[in-house]
PDB file of C-alpha atoms in Angstrom:
ATOM      1  CA  MET A 968     -65.215  -9.965  18.928  1.00  0.00           C
ATOM      2  CA  ASN A 969     -61.912 -11.491  19.967  1.00  0.00           C
ATOM      3  CA  TYR A 970     -60.475  -8.797  22.245  1.00  0.00           C
ATOM      4  CA  LYS A 971     -57.617 -11.030  23.346  1.00  0.00           C
ATOM      5  CA  GLY A 972     -56.175 -11.071  19.850  1.00  0.00           C
ATOM      6  CA  MET A 973     -56.686  -7.321  19.464  1.00  0.00           C
ATOM      7  CA  PHE A 974     -54.723  -6.489  22.616  1.00  0.00           C
ATOM      8  CA  SER A 975     -52.144  -9.295  22.552  1.00  0.00           C
ATOM      9  CA  MET A 976     -49.414  -6.772  21.683  1.00  0.00           C
ATOM     10  CA  HIS A 977     -48.682  -4.265  24.397  1.00  0.00           C
ATOM     11  CA  GLY A 978     -45.811  -2.535  26.126  1.00  0.00           C
ATOM     12  CA  ALA A 979     -44.576  -2.485  29.683  1.00  0.00           C
ATOM     13  CA  LEU A 980     -46.587  -3.129  32.803  1.00  0.00           C
ATOM     14  CA  LEU A 981     -47.237   0.340  34.197  1.00  0.00           C
ATOM     15  CA  ARG A 982     -49.344  -0.322  37.286  1.00  0.00           C
ATOM     16  CA  THR A 983     -50.977  -3.052  39.327  1.00  0.00           C
ATOM     17  CA  GLY A 984     -53.660  -2.464  41.914  1.00  0.00           C
ATOM     18  CA  LYS A 985     -56.940  -3.597  43.422  1.00  0.00           C
ATOM     19  CA  SER A 986     -60.139  -2.323  41.903  1.00  0.00           C
ATOM     20  CA  ASP A 987     -61.671  -1.716  45.342  1.00  0.00           C
ATOM     21  CA  GLU A 988     -58.951   0.784  46.296  1.00  0.00           C
ATOM     22  CA  PHE A 989     -60.862   3.449  44.370  1.00  0.00           C
ATOM     23  CA  ILE A 990     -64.371   4.405  43.387  1.00  0.00           C
ATOM     24  CA  ALA A 991     -65.363   3.105  39.950  1.00  0.00           C
ATOM     25  CA  VAL A 992     -67.351   5.581  37.848  1.00  0.00           C
ATOM     26  CA  GLY A 993     -70.063   4.290  35.563  1.00  0.00           C
ATOM     27  CA  GLU A 994     -73.590   4.595  34.246  1.00  0.00           C
ATOM     28  CA  THR A 995     -76.789   2.758  35.269  1.00  0.00           C
ATOM     29  CA  GLY A 996     -74.796   0.347  37.438  1.00  0.00           C
ATOM     30  CA  GLN A 997     -72.287  -0.440  34.705  1.00  0.00           C
ATOM     31  CA  PRO A 998     -68.725   0.580  35.719  1.00  0.00           C
ATOM     32  CA  VAL A 999     -66.407   1.893  33.038  1.00  0.00           C
ATOM     33  CA  TYR A1000     -63.655  -0.615  33.799  1.00  0.00           C
ATOM     34  CA  LYS A1001     -66.003  -3.549  33.157  1.00  0.00           C
ATOM     35  CA  ALA A1002     -66.505  -2.225  29.622  1.00  0.00           C
ATOM     36  CA  ALA A1003     -62.869  -1.174  29.159  1.00  0.00           C
ATOM     37  CA  LEU A1004     -62.027  -3.510  26.288  1.00  0.00           C
ATOM     38  CA  GLN A1005     -65.223  -2.628  24.394  1.00  0.00           C
ATOM     39  CA  LEU A1006     -64.447   1.079  24.835  1.00  0.00           C
ATOM     40  CA  ILE A1007     -60.877   0.600  23.612  1.00  0.00           C
ATOM     41  CA  ALA A1008     -62.137  -1.381  20.616  1.00  0.00           C
ATOM     42  CA  ALA A1009     -64.609   1.397  19.730  1.00  0.00           C
ATOM     43  CA  LEU A1010     -61.868   4.045  19.937  1.00  0.00           C
ATOM     44  CA  THR A1011     -59.564   1.911  17.849  1.00  0.00           C
ATOM     45  CA  ARG A1012     -62.154   1.893  15.062  1.00  0.00           C
ATOM     46  CA  LYS A1013     -63.235   5.534  15.337  1.00  0.00           C
ATOM     47  CA  SER A1014     -60.068   7.337  16.367  1.00  0.00           C
ATOM     48  CA  PRO A1015     -56.916   5.205  16.703  1.00  0.00           C
ATOM     49  CA  SER A1016     -54.834   8.153  17.931  1.00  0.00           C
ATOM     50  CA  LEU A1017     -56.967   8.475  21.048  1.00  0.00           C
ATOM     51  CA  VAL A1018     -56.677   4.853  22.125  1.00  0.00           C
ATOM     52  CA  ASN A1019     -52.951   5.253  22.825  1.00  0.00           C
ATOM     53  CA  PHE A1020     -53.792   7.488  25.797  1.00  0.00           C
ATOM     54  CA  LEU A1021     -55.348   4.527  27.607  1.00  0.00           C
ATOM     55  CA  ALA A1022     -53.452   1.748  29.334  1.00  0.00           C
ATOM     56  CA  VAL A1023     -54.775  -1.723  28.522  1.00  0.00           C
ATOM     57  CA  PRO A1024     -56.299  -3.380  31.627  1.00  0.00           C
ATOM     58  CA  LYS A1025     -55.980  -7.090  32.390  1.00  0.00           C
ATOM     59  CA  SER A1026     -57.650  -8.383  35.518  1.00  0.00           C
ATOM     60  CA  ASN A1027     -57.343 -11.646  37.409  1.00  0.00           C
ATOM     61  CA  GLU A1028     -60.126 -14.236  37.359  1.00  0.00           C
ATOM     62  CA  GLN A1029     -61.914 -12.601  40.294  1.00  0.00           C
ATOM     63  CA  GLY A1030     -61.581  -9.155  38.752  1.00  0.00           C
ATOM     64  CA  SER A1031     -60.190  -7.808  41.993  1.00  0.00           C
ATOM     65  CA  VAL A1032     -56.637  -7.066  40.765  1.00  0.00           C
ATOM     66  CA  ILE A1033     -55.974  -5.168  37.544  1.00  0.00           C
ATOM     67  CA  ASP A1034     -52.695  -4.910  35.621  1.00  0.00           C
ATOM     68  CA  TRP A1035     -52.363  -1.871  33.373  1.00  0.00           C
ATOM     69  CA  TYR A1036     -50.124  -2.184  30.323  1.00  0.00           C
ATOM     70  CA  SER A1037     -48.802   0.464  27.994  1.00  0.00           C
ATOM     71  CA  PRO A1038     -50.410   0.336  24.535  1.00  0.00           C
ATOM     72  CA  VAL A1039     -47.094   1.369  22.956  1.00  0.00           C
ATOM     73  CA  GLN A1040     -43.532   0.178  23.286  1.00  0.00           C
ATOM     74  CA  GLY A1041     -40.965   2.513  24.823  1.00  0.00           C
ATOM     75  CA  ASP A1042     -39.260   3.814  27.923  1.00  0.00           C
ATOM     76  CA  VAL A1043     -41.519   4.528  30.904  1.00  0.00           C
ATOM     77  CA  VAL A1044     -41.320   7.896  32.661  1.00  0.00           C
ATOM     78  CA  PRO A1045     -43.580   8.301  35.727  1.00  0.00           C
ATOM     79  CA  TRP A1046     -45.290  11.684  36.013  1.00  0.00           C
ATOM     80  CA  SER A1047     -43.315  12.490  39.141  1.00  0.00           C
ATOM     81  CA  SER A1048     -40.029  11.950  37.247  1.00  0.00           C
ATOM     82  CA  ALA A1049     -40.938  14.058  34.219  1.00  0.00           C
ATOM     83  CA  THR A1050     -39.569  17.576  33.813  1.00  0.00           C
ATOM     84  CA  GLU A1051     -41.941  20.537  33.946  1.00  0.00           C
ATOM     85  CA  ALA A1052     -41.416  21.050  30.206  1.00  0.00           C
ATOM     86  CA  GLU A1053     -42.401  17.416  29.529  1.00  0.00           C
ATOM     87  CA  ARG A1054     -45.442  17.799  31.769  1.00  0.00           C
ATOM     88  CA  GLU A1055     -46.550  20.962  30.003  1.00  0.00           C
ATOM     89  CA  VAL A1056     -46.535  19.156  26.628  1.00  0.00           C
ATOM     90  CA  ALA A1057     -48.348  16.169  28.153  1.00  0.00           C
ATOM     91  CA  ARG A1058     -51.014  18.421  29.695  1.00  0.00           C
ATOM     92  CA  ALA A1059     -51.765  19.876  26.271  1.00  0.00           C
ATOM     93  CA  GLN A1060     -52.022  16.409  24.750  1.00  0.00           C
ATOM     94  CA  LEU A1061     -54.257  15.137  27.555  1.00  0.00           C
ATOM     95  CA  ASN A1062     -56.505  18.195  27.319  1.00  0.00           C
ATOM     96  CA  HIS A1063     -56.926  17.498  23.598  1.00  0.00           C
ATOM     97  CA  PHE A1064     -57.701  13.858  24.416  1.00  0.00           C
ATOM     98  CA  LYS A1065     -60.255  14.878  27.054  1.00  0.00           C
ATOM     99  CA  THR A1066     -61.989  17.282  24.696  1.00  0.00           C
ATOM    100  CA  ALA A1067     -62.096  14.775  21.848  1.00  0.00           C
ATOM    101  CA  ILE A1068     -63.606  12.105  24.139  1.00  0.00           C
ATOM    102  CA  ALA A1069     -66.242  14.541  25.401  1.00  0.00           C
ATOM    103  CA  GLU A1070     -67.250  15.459  21.840  1.00  0.00           C
ATOM    104  CA  MET A1071     -67.444  11.810  20.794  1.00  0.00           C
ATOM    105  CA  SER A1072     -69.500  10.958  23.895  1.00  0.00           C
ATOM    106  CA  SER A1073     -71.928  13.804  23.187  1.00  0.00           C
ATOM    107  CA  THR A1074     -72.340  12.719  19.570  1.00  0.00           C
ATOM    108  CA  LEU A1075     -73.155   9.118  20.579  1.00  0.00           C
ATOM    109  CA  VAL A1076     -75.649  10.206  23.242  1.00  0.00           C
ATOM    110  CA  GLN A1077     -77.440  12.581  20.891  1.00  0.00           C
ATOM    111  CA  ALA A1078     -77.634   9.968  18.150  1.00  0.00           C
ATOM    112  CA  GLY A1079     -78.935   7.435  20.659  1.00  0.00           C
ATOM    113  CA  ASN A1080     -81.617   9.881  21.861  1.00  0.00           C
ATOM    114  CA  LYS A1081     -82.810  10.525  18.313  1.00  0.00           C
ATOM    115  CA  GLY A1082     -82.878   6.843  17.409  1.00  0.00           C
ATOM    116  CA  GLY A1083     -84.285   5.686  20.732  1.00  0.00           C
ATOM    117  CA  GLN A1084     -81.267   3.410  21.284  1.00  0.00           C
ATOM    118  CA  SER A1085     -80.727   3.156  25.007  1.00  0.00           C
ATOM    119  CA  ASP A1086     -77.644   0.964  24.637  1.00  0.00           C
ATOM    120  CA  GLN A1087     -75.919   3.600  22.506  1.00  0.00           C
ATOM    121  CA  ILE A1088     -76.832   6.272  25.056  1.00  0.00           C
ATOM    122  CA  ILE A1089     -75.319   4.262  27.919  1.00  0.00           C
ATOM    123  CA  PHE A1090     -72.190   3.478  25.870  1.00  0.00           C
ATOM    124  CA  GLY A1091     -71.795   7.156  24.982  1.00  0.00           C
ATOM    125  CA  LYS A1092     -72.051   8.147  28.648  1.00  0.00           C
ATOM    126  CA  LEU A1093     -69.544   5.481  29.645  1.00  0.00           C
ATOM    127  CA  LEU A1094     -67.161   6.820  27.022  1.00  0.00           C
ATOM    128  CA  GLY A1095     -67.478  10.289  28.491  1.00  0.00           C
ATOM    129  CA  LEU A1096     -66.259   8.972  31.876  1.00  0.00           C
ATOM    130  CA  VAL A1097     -63.116   7.418  30.433  1.00  0.00           C
ATOM    131  CA  PRO A1098     -60.746  10.359  31.159  1.00  0.00           C
ATOM    132  CA  HIS A1099     -61.295  10.122  34.900  1.00  0.00           C
ATOM    133  CA  ALA A1100     -58.261   8.893  36.852  1.00  0.00           C
ATOM    134  CA  PRO A1101     -57.377   8.861  40.564  1.00  0.00           C
ATOM    135  CA  ALA A1102     -54.362  11.213  40.648  1.00  0.00           C
ATOM    136  CA  ASP A1103     -51.336  12.450  38.698  1.00  0.00           C
ATOM    137  CA  ASP A1104     -49.142   9.540  39.811  1.00  0.00           C
ATOM    138  CA  TYR A1105     -51.396   7.286  37.697  1.00  0.00           C
ATOM    139  CA  VAL A1106     -50.252   9.140  34.580  1.00  0.00           C
ATOM    140  CA  TYR A1107     -47.174   7.895  32.728  1.00  0.00           C
ATOM    141  CA  LEU A1108     -45.171   9.191  29.794  1.00  0.00           C
ATOM    142  CA  ILE A1109     -43.797   6.715  27.262  1.00  0.00           C
ATOM    143  CA  GLU A1110     -40.731   7.722  25.243  1.00  0.00           C
ATOM    144  CA  ALA A1111     -41.510   5.862  22.017  1.00  0.00           C
ATOM    145  CA  THR A1112     -40.399   5.721  18.387  1.00  0.00           C
ATOM    146  CA  ARG A1113     -42.595   5.876  15.309  1.00  0.00           C
ATOM    147  CA  ILE A1114     -42.190   6.133  11.538  1.00  0.00           C
ATOM    148  CA  ASN A1115     -43.229   9.510  10.140  1.00  0.00           C
ATOM    149  CA  ALA A1116     -44.700  10.312   6.719  1.00  0.00           C
ATOM    150  CA  GLN A1117     -41.213  10.521   5.206  1.00  0.00           C
ATOM    151  CA  GLY A1118     -40.476   6.968   6.341  1.00  0.00           C
ATOM    152  CA  GLU A1119     -38.016   8.146   8.995  1.00  0.00           C
ATOM    153  CA  ALA A1120     -37.961   7.084  12.628  1.00  0.00           C
ATOM    154  CA  GLU A1121     -38.789   9.844  15.072  1.00  0.00           C
ATOM    155  CA  ARG A1122     -39.037  10.020  18.862  1.00  0.00           C
ATOM    156  CA  TYR A1123     -42.229  11.145  20.529  1.00  0.00           C
ATOM    157  CA  THR A1124     -43.766  11.146  24.010  1.00  0.00           C
ATOM    158  CA  GLN A1125     -47.115   9.456  24.618  1.00  0.00           C
ATOM    159  CA  PRO A1126     -49.049  10.288  27.843  1.00  0.00           C
ATOM    160  CA  ILE A1127     -50.975   7.260  29.160  1.00  0.00           C
ATOM    161  CA  LEU A1128     -53.643   6.955  31.833  1.00  0.00           C
ATOM    162  CA  THR A1129     -53.813   3.974  34.156  1.00  0.00           C
ATOM    163  CA  PHE A1130     -56.804   3.190  36.375  1.00  0.00           C
ATOM    164  CA  TRP A1131     -58.912   5.280  34.043  1.00  0.00           C
ATOM    165  CA  GLY A1132     -62.588   5.104  34.980  1.00  0.00           C
ATOM    166  CA  PHE A1133     -61.696   5.384  38.675  1.00  0.00           C
ATOM    167  CA  VAL A1134     -61.637   8.276  41.151  1.00  0.00           C
ATOM    168  CA  GLN A1135     -60.247   8.594  44.652  1.00  0.00           C
ATOM    169  CA  ASN A1136     -63.190  10.310  46.340  1.00  0.00           C
ATOM    170  CA  GLU A1137     -66.933  10.422  45.842  1.00  0.00           C
ATOM    171  CA  GLY A1138     -66.746  14.151  45.148  1.00  0.00           C
ATOM    172  CA  ASP A1139     -64.339  13.566  42.259  1.00  0.00           C
ATOM    173  CA  ARG A1140     -67.152  12.044  40.186  1.00  0.00           C
ATOM    174  CA  HIS A1141     -68.453  15.528  39.485  1.00  0.00           C
ATOM    175  CA  ARG A1142     -65.098  17.259  39.052  1.00  0.00           C
ATOM    176  CA  ASP A1143     -63.461  17.956  35.730  1.00  0.00           C
ATOM    177  CA  PRO A1144     -61.522  14.851  34.592  1.00  0.00           C
ATOM    178  CA  LEU A1145     -57.774  15.195  35.141  1.00  0.00           C
ATOM    179  CA  TYR A1146     -58.318  18.333  37.277  1.00  0.00           C
ATOM    180  CA  PHE A1147     -55.208  17.368  39.289  1.00  0.00           C
ATOM    181  CA  LEU A1148     -52.926  18.027  36.318  1.00  0.00           C
ATOM    182  CA  THR A1149     -53.556  21.780  36.459  1.00  0.00           C
ATOM    183  CA  PRO A1150     -50.556  23.443  38.116  1.00  0.00           C
ATOM    184  CA  ARG A1151     -51.380  24.978  41.448  1.00  0.00           C
ATOM    185  CA  VAL A1152     -50.783  28.678  41.759  1.00  0.00           C
ATOM    186  CA  ALA A1153     -48.271  29.321  44.538  1.00  0.00           C
ATOM    187  CA  ALA A1154     -49.168  31.839  47.181  1.00  0.00           C
ATOM    188  CA  PRO A1155     -47.258  35.120  46.766  1.00  0.00           C
ATOM    189  CA  ALA A1156     -44.082  35.218  48.857  1.00  0.00           C
ATOM    190  CA  PRO A1157     -43.983  37.793  51.616  1.00  0.00           C
ATOM    191  CA  SER A1158     -42.153  40.989  50.735  1.00  0.00           C
ATOM    192  CA  SER A1159     -38.492  41.060  51.762  1.00  0.00           C
ATOM    193  CA  LEU A1160     -38.342  44.845  51.809  1.00  0.00           C
ATOM    194  CA  PRO A1161     -37.953  46.372  55.285  1.00  0.00           C
ATOM    195  CA  ILE A1162     -41.050  47.961  56.642  1.00  0.00           C
ATOM    196  CA  THR A1163     -40.490  51.598  57.522  1.00  0.00           C
ATOM    197  CA  PRO A1164     -42.353  52.498  60.673  1.00  0.00           C
ATOM    198  CA  VAL A1165     -44.739  55.428  60.306  1.00  0.00           C
ATOM    199  CA  PRO A1166     -43.748  58.170  62.749  1.00  0.00           C
ATOM    200  CA  GLU A1167     -46.364  58.917  65.294  1.00  0.00           C
ATOM    201  CA  ALA A1168     -47.853  62.369  65.204  1.00  0.00           C
ATOM    202  CA  PRO A1169     -47.030  64.393  68.347  1.00  0.00           C
ATOM    203  CA  ALA A1170     -49.802  64.483  70.825  1.00  0.00           C
ATOM    204  CA  VAL A1171     -51.857  67.644  70.585  1.00  0.00           C
ATOM    205  CA  LEU A1172     -52.559  69.139  73.991  1.00  0.00           C
ATOM    206  CA  PRO A1173     -56.020  70.568  74.430  1.00  0.00           C
ATOM    207  CA  PHE A1174     -56.187  74.349  74.279  1.00  0.00           C
ATOM    208  CA  VAL A1175     -57.201  75.806  77.569  1.00  0.00           C
ATOM    209  CA  ALA A1176     -58.366  79.392  77.294  1.00  0.00           C
ATOM    210  CA  GLU A1177     -56.894  81.790  79.852  1.00  0.00           C
ATOM    211  CA  PRO A1178     -59.601  83.033  82.186  1.00  0.00           C
ATOM    212  CA  ALA A1179     -60.632  86.577  81.441  1.00  0.00           C
ATOM    213  CA  ARG A1180     -59.292  89.202  83.825  1.00  0.00           C
ATOM    214  CA  PRO A1181     -61.300  92.247  85.013  1.00  0.00           C
ATOM    215  CA  TRP A1182     -60.796  95.275  82.818  1.00  0.00           C
ATOM    216  CA  TRP A1183     -59.274  97.285  85.623  1.00  0.00           C
ATOM    217  CA  ARG A1184     -56.514  94.708  86.092  1.00  0.00           C
ATOM    218  CA  ARG A1185     -55.590  94.912  82.456  1.00  0.00           C
ATOM    219  CA  PHE A1186     -55.237  98.714  82.669  1.00  0.00           C
ATOM    220  CA  TRP A1187     -53.650  99.031  86.172  1.00  0.00           C
ATOM    221  CA  TRP A1188     -50.848 101.131  84.822  1.00  0.00           C
ATOM    222  CA  LEU A1189     -53.308 103.949  83.985  1.00  0.00           C
ATOM    223  CA  LEU A1190     -54.403 104.417  87.637  1.00  0.00           C
ATOM    224  CA  PRO A1191     -51.415 106.542  88.722  1.00  0.00           C
ATOM    225  CA  LEU A1192     -51.927 108.818  85.738  1.00  0.00           C
ATOM    226  CA  LEU A1193     -55.578 109.294  86.593  1.00  0.00           C
ATOM    227  CA  LEU A1194     -54.674 110.225  90.219  1.00  0.00           C
ATOM    228  CA  ILE A1195     -52.156 112.819  89.003  1.00  0.00           C
ATOM    229  CA  LEU A1196     -54.716 114.335  86.652  1.00  0.00           C
ATOM    230  CA  ALA A1197     -57.218 114.496  89.476  1.00  0.00           C
ATOM    231  CA  LEU A1198     -54.803 116.537  91.646  1.00  0.00           C
ATOM    232  CA  LEU A1199     -54.156 119.140  88.987  1.00  0.00           C
TER     233      LEU A1199
END
């Protein structure tokens, strides 16, 4: 298949980088980025709407430097420059993309297992690794224009992944693709209300019982009366 003719039309250059700056994910020694054009071609046939989420890679002769081009024409908005409202919409679109890719990958692997087609199994697993990307600054939003069903031009935003099929750290291979797009929950701010000190309870002195006095000391005032009675 002539992939050059298929991808001759593309948009702006989004990113350029070296392939060895990251860890390439893959299957049975086959990295995803080495099969990028075949994967894009398969998506173009099966689900054209999904292919627009993937930047088109073009590498130098050595394959060490890769240019990533937008698959659609439009104005480029880096993820860091997008508003939170724009990001929220893009997150929903990318989650739909990720789910659709996972379902397509599972279908291919299951069909390959039933038919004993190892190539189809490998290709299905490679497809499932496509949504991996290094970080959120490798995601771009393209403000594009398309013709709707009524024949009218309308504006839309297309999220696009660059350096897909790559991760930053070895541990990211086993993490959920695009995990970094989930907003982090901020720690609760400390309360600004003044803290009222709890008054200390007064110290309770131990009760010391008064030593018992002899009975005759308690009734000393009766002695004079007894003496008077004795003299009568």
